[in-house]
mmCIF file of C-alpha atoms in Angstrom:
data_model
loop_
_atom_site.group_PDB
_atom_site.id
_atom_site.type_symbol
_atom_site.label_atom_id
_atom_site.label_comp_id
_atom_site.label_asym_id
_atom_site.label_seq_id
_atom_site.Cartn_x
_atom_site.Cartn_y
_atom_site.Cartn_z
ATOM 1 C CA UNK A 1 163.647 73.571 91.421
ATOM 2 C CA UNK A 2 163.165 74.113 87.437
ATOM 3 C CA UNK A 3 160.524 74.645 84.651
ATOM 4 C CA UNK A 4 159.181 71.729 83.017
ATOM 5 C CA UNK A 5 157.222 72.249 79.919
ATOM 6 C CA UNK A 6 155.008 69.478 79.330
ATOM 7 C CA UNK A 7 153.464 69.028 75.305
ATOM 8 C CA UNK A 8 151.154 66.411 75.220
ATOM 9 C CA UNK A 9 149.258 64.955 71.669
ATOM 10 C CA UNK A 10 146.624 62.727 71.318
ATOM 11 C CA UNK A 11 145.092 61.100 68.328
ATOM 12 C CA UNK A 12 141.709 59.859 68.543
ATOM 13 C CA UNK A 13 140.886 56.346 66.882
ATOM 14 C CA UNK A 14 137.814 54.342 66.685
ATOM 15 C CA UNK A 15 136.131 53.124 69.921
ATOM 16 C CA UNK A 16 136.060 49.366 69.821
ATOM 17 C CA UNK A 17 132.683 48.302 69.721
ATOM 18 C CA UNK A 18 131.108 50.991 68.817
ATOM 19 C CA UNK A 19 132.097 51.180 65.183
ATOM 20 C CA UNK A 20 129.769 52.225 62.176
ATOM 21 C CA UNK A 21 127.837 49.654 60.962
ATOM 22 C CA UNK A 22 129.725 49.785 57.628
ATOM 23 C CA UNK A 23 133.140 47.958 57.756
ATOM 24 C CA UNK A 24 135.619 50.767 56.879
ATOM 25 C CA UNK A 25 138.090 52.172 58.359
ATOM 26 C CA UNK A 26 138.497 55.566 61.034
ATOM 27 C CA UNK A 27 135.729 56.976 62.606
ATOM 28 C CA UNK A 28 132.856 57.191 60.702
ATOM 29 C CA UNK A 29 129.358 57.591 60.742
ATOM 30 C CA UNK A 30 127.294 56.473 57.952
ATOM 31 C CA UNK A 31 123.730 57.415 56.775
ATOM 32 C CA UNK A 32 120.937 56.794 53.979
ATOM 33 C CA UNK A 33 117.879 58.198 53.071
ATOM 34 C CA UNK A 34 114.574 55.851 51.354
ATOM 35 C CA UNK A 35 113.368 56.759 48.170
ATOM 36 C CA UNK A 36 109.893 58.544 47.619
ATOM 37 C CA UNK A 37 107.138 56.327 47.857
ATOM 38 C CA UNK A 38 105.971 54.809 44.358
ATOM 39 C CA UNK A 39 102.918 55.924 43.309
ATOM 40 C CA UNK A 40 99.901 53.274 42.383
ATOM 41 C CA UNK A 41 100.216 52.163 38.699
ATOM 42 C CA UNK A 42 97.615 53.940 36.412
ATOM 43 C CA UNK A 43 95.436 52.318 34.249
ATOM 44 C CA UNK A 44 93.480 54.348 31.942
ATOM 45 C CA UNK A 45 91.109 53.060 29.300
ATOM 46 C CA UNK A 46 88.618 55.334 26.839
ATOM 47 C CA UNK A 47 85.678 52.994 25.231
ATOM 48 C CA UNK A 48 82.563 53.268 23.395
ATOM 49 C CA UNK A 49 79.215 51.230 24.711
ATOM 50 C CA UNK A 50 76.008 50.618 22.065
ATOM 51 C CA UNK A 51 73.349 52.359 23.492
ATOM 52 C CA UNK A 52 69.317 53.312 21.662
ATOM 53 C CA UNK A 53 66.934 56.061 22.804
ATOM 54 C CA UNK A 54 63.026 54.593 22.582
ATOM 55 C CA UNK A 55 59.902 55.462 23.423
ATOM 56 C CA UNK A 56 56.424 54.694 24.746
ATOM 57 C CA UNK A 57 53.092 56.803 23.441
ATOM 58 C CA UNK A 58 49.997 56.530 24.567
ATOM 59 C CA UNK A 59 51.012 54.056 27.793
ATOM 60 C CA UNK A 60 51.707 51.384 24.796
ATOM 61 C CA UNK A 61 54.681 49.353 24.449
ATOM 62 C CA UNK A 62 58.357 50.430 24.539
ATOM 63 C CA UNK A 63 59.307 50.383 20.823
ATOM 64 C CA UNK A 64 63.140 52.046 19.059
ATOM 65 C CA UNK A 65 60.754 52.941 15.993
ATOM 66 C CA UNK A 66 63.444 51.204 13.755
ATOM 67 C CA UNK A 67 61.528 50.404 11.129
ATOM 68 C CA UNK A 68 58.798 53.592 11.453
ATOM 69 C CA UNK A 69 58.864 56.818 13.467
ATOM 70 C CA UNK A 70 56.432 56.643 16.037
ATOM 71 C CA UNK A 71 52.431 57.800 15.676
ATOM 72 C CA UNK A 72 50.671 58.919 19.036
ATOM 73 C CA UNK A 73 46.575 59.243 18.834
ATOM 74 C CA UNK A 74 46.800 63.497 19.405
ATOM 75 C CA UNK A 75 48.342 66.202 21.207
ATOM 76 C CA UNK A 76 47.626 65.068 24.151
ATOM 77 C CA UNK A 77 48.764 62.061 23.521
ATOM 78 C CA UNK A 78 51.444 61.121 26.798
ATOM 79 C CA UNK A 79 55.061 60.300 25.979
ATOM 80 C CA UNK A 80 57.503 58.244 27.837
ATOM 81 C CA UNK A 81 61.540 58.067 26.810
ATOM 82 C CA UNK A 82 63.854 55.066 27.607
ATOM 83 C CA UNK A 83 67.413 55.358 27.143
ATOM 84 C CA UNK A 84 69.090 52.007 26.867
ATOM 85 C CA UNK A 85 72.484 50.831 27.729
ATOM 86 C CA UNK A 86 74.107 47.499 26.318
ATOM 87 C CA UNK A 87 77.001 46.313 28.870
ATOM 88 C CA UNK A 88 78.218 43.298 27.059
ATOM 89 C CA UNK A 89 81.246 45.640 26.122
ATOM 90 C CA UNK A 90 81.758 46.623 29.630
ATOM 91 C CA UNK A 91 82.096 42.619 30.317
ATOM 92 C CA UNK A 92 84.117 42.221 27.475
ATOM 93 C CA UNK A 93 86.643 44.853 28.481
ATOM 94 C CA UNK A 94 87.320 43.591 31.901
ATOM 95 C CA UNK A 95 87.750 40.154 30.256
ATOM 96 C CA UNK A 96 90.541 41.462 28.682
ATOM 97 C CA UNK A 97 91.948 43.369 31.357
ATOM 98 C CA UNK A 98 92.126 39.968 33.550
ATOM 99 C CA UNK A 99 94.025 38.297 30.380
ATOM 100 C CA UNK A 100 96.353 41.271 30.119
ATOM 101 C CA UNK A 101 96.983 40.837 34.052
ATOM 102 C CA UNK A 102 96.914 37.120 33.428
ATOM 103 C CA UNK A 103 93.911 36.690 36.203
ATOM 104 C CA UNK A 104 91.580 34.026 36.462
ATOM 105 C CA UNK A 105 88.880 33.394 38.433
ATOM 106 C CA UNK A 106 90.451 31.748 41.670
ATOM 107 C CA UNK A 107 92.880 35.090 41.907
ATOM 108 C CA UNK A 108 89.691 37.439 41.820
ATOM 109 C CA UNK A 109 88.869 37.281 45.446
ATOM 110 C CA UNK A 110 92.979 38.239 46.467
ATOM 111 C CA UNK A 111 92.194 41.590 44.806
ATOM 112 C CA UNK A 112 90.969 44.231 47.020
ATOM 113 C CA UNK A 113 89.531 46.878 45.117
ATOM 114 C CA UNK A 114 88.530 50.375 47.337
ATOM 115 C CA UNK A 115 87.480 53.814 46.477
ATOM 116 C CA UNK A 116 84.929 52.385 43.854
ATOM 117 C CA UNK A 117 83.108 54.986 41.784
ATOM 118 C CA UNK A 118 81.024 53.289 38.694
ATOM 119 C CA UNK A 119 77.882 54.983 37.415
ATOM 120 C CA UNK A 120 76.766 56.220 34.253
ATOM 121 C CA UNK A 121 74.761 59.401 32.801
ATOM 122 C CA UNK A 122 72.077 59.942 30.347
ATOM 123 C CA UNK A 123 70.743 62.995 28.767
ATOM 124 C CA UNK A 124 67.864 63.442 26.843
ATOM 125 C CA UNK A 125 66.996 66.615 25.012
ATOM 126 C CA UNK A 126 63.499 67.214 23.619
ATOM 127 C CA UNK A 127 62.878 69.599 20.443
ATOM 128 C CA UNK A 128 61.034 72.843 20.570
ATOM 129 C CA UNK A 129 57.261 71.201 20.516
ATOM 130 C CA UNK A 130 57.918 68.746 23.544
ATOM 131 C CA UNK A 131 58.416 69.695 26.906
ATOM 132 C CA UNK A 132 58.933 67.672 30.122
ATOM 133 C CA UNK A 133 56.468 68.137 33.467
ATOM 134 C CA UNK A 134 56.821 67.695 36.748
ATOM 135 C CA UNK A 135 56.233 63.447 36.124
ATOM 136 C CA UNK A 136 59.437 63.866 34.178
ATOM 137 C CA UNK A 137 61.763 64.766 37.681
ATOM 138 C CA UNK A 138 61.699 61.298 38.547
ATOM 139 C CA UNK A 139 63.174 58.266 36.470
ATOM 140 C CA UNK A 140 62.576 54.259 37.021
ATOM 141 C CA UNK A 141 65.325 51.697 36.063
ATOM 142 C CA UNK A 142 65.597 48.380 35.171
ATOM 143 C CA UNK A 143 68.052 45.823 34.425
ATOM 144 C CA UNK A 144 70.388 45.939 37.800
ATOM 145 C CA UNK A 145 69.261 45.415 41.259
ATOM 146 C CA UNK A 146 72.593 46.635 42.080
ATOM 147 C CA UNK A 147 72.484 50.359 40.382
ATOM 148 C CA UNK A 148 69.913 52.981 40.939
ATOM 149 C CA UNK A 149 68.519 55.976 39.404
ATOM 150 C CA UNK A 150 70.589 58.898 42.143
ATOM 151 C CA UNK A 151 69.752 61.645 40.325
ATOM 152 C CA UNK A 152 67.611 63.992 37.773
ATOM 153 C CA UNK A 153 67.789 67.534 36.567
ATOM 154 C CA UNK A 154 65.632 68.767 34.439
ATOM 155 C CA UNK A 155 66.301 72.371 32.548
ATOM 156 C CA UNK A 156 64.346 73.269 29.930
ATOM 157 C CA UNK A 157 64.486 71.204 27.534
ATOM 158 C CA UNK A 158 67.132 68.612 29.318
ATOM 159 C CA UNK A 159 66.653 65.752 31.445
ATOM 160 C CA UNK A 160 69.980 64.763 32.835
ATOM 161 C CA UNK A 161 69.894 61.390 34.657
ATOM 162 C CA UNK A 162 72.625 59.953 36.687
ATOM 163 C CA UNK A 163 72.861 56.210 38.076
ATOM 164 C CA UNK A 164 75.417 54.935 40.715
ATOM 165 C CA UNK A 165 75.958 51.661 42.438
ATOM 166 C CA UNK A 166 73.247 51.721 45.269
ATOM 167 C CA UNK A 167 74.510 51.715 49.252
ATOM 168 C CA UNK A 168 74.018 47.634 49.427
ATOM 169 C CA UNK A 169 76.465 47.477 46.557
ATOM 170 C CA UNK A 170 79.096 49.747 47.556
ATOM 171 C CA UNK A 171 79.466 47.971 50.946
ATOM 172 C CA UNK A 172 80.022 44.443 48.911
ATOM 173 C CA UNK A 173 82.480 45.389 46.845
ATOM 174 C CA UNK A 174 85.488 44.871 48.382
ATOM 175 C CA UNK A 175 87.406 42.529 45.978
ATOM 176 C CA UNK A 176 87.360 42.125 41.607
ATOM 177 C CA UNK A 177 85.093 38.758 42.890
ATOM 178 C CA UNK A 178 82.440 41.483 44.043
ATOM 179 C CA UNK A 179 82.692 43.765 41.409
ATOM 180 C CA UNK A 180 82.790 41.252 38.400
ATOM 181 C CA UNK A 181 79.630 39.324 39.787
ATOM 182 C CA UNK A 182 77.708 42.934 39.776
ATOM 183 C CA UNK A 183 78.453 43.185 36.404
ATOM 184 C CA UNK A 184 77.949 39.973 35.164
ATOM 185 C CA UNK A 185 74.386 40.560 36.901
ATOM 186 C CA UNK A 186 73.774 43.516 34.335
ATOM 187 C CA UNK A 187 70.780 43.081 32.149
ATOM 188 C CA UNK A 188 71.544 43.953 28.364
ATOM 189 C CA UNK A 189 70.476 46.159 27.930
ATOM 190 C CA UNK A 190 70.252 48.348 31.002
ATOM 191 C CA UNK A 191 67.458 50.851 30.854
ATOM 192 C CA UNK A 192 66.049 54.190 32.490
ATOM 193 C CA UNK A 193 62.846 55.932 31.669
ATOM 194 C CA UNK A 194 61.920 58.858 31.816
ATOM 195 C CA UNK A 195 58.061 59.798 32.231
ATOM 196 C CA UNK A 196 55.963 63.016 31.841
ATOM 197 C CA UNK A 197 57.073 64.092 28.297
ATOM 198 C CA UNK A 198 54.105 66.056 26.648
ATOM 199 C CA UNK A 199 53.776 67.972 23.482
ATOM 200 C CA UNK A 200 52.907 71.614 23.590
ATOM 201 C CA UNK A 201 50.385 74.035 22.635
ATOM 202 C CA UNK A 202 52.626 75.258 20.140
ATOM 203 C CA UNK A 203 53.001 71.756 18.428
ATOM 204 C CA UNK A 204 51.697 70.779 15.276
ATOM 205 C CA UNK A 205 50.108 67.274 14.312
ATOM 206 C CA UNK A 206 52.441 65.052 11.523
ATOM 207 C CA UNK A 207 55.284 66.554 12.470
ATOM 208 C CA UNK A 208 57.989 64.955 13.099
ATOM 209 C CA UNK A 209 60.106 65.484 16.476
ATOM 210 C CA UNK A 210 63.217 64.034 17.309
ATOM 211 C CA UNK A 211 64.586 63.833 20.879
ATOM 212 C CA UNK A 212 68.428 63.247 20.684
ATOM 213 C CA UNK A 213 70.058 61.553 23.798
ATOM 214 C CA UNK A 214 73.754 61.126 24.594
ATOM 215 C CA UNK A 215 75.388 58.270 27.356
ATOM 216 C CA UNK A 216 78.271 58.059 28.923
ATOM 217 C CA UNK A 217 79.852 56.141 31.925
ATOM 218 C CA UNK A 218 82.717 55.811 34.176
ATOM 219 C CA UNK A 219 84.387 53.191 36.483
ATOM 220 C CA UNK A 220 87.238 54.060 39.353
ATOM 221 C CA UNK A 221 88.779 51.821 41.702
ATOM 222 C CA UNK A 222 92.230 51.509 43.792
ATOM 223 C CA UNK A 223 93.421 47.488 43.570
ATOM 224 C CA UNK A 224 95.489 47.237 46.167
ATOM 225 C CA UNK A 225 99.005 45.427 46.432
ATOM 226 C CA UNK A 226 98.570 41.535 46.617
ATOM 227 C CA UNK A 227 100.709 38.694 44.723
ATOM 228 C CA UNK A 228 97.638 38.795 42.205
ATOM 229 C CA UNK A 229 98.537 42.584 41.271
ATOM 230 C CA UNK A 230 102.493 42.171 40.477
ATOM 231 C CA UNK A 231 102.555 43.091 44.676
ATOM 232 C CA UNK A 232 102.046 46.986 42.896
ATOM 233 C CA UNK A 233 98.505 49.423 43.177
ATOM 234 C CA UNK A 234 96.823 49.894 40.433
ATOM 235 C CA UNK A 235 94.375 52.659 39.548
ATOM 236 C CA UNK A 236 91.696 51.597 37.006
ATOM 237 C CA UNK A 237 90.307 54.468 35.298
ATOM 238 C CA UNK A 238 87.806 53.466 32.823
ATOM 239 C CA UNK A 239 85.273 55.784 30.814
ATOM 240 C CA UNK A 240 83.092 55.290 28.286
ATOM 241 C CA UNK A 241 81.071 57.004 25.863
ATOM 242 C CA UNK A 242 77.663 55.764 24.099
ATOM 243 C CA UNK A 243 77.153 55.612 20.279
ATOM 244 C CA UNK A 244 74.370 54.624 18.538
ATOM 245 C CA UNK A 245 74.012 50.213 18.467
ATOM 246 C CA UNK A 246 73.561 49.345 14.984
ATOM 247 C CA UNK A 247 70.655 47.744 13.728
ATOM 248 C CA UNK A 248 68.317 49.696 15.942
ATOM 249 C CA UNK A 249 68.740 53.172 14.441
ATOM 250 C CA UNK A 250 65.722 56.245 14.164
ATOM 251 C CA UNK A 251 63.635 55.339 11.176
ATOM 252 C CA UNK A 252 64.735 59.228 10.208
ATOM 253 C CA UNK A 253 68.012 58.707 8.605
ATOM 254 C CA UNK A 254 70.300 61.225 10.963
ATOM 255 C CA UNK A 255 73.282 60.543 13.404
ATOM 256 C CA UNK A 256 73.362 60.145 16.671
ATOM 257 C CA UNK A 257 71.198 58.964 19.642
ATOM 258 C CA UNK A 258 67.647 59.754 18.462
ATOM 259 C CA UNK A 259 63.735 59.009 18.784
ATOM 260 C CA UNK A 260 61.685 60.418 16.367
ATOM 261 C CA UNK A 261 57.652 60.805 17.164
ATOM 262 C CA UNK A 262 54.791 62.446 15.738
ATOM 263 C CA UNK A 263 51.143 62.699 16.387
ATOM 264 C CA UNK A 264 47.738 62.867 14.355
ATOM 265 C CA UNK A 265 46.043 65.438 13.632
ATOM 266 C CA UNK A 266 42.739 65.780 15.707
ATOM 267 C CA UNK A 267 39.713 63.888 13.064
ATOM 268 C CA UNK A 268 37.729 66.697 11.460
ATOM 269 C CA UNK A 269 33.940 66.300 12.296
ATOM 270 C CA UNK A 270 31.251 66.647 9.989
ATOM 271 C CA UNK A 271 30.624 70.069 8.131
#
């Protein structure tokens, strides 16, 4: 018959077989957290491609009137404009890109390549005393089976013409393999005409008039990871910008991309 007062302690220690993954001692719990995902590595490249501006009068031959500007027969005399692209730099550039990358042929089919964008735009600007028509909103190209003509504006005095890998060529491409053997296909040079191109009332014969035209062209893809790429991405983003190629320049001494045409004047008859 007496109190009892009872003080009990208890220390907790590690449950056998349950302890943290981590060798240390107590009770422990022990956590990490990944890093952020790297991002695909980013190559960007800025070039230049040789490119000419020529022309066609009177349905006659294509000529870059290097060594003469160009004569039509009259005012009514029909004018056709060809813009012309020389890709042999393009090639040469993703030559050295492989070396860079130390790639040779046998890797270039263990390279997937996806999101591919590649096209290029052209736009030819005709002086006051030229206009285009409506045989002007269409454009033919040759030199690629690969590429077509996907679009042309024309605004006044501008004809802006795009070209883009056609539907059958974006569903090859899947590797570099594809994509180098589309390019390697390219004709040098690469060339879109436009049609329609008239001179106006307000024209005058032995004048000269220049049409000035300006290229440019860009390439996209996402290589994905493979033992060829480093095991990394890699985002190619190429551009390029056409300058006049040498050796074919305007008979008129000026800069840029430029044709230069003029017509006769109409034969005076008899007084």
């Amino acid at each position: 018959d007496r109190e009892i007062q009872f003080n009990l302690t208890w220390t907790g220690e590690q449950k056998t077989g349950l302890e943290d993954a981590k060798t240390q001692p107590g009770i422990t719990y022990t956590v990490k957290y990944k890093a952020a995902p790297v991002g695909p590595t980013t190559v960007s490249q800025a070039g230049t491609l040789p490119a000419d501006l020529l022309g066609a009068v009177d349905s006659g031959a294509v000529d870059t009137e290097h060594d003469a500007v160009a004569v039509a027969a009259g005012q009514s005399s029909p004018v056709s404009l060809t813009g012309a692209l020389y890709a042999d730099s393009i090639k040469a550039q993703m030559a050295a890109i492989e070396t860079q990358y130390s790639q040779t042929n046998r890797d270039f089919p263990n390279i997937a390549l996806s999101n591919v964008d590649f096209g290029f735009e052209a736009v030819l600007t005709l002086p006051e005393g030229m206009a285009y028509t409506d045989a002007s909103k269409s454009a033919t190209l040759s030199g690629s089976d690969d590429f077509k003509v996907s679009s042309v504006v024309v605004s006044g005095q501008t004809a802006t013409v795009k070209v883009g890998l056609t539907d059958a060529a974006k569903a090859k491409v899947r590797t570099y393999a594809d994509l180098k053997a589309i390019v390697d296909a390219v004709a040098c040079p690469l060339q879109v005409t436009v049609a329609g191109v008239v001179f106006t009332s307000g024209s005058s014969a032995d004048t000269e008039y220049t049409v000035t035209g300006s290229v440019s062209g860009s390439f996209a893809a996402l290589a994905s990871k493979s033992a060829a790429t480093g095991d990394r991405e890699i985002q190619f983003n190429l551009t390029w910008t056409g300058e006049q190629k040498t050796g074919l320049e305007d008979a008129k001494t000026q800069p840029g991309i430029t044709y230069t045409v003029k017509y006769k004047a109409a034969p005076v008859g008899p007084t």
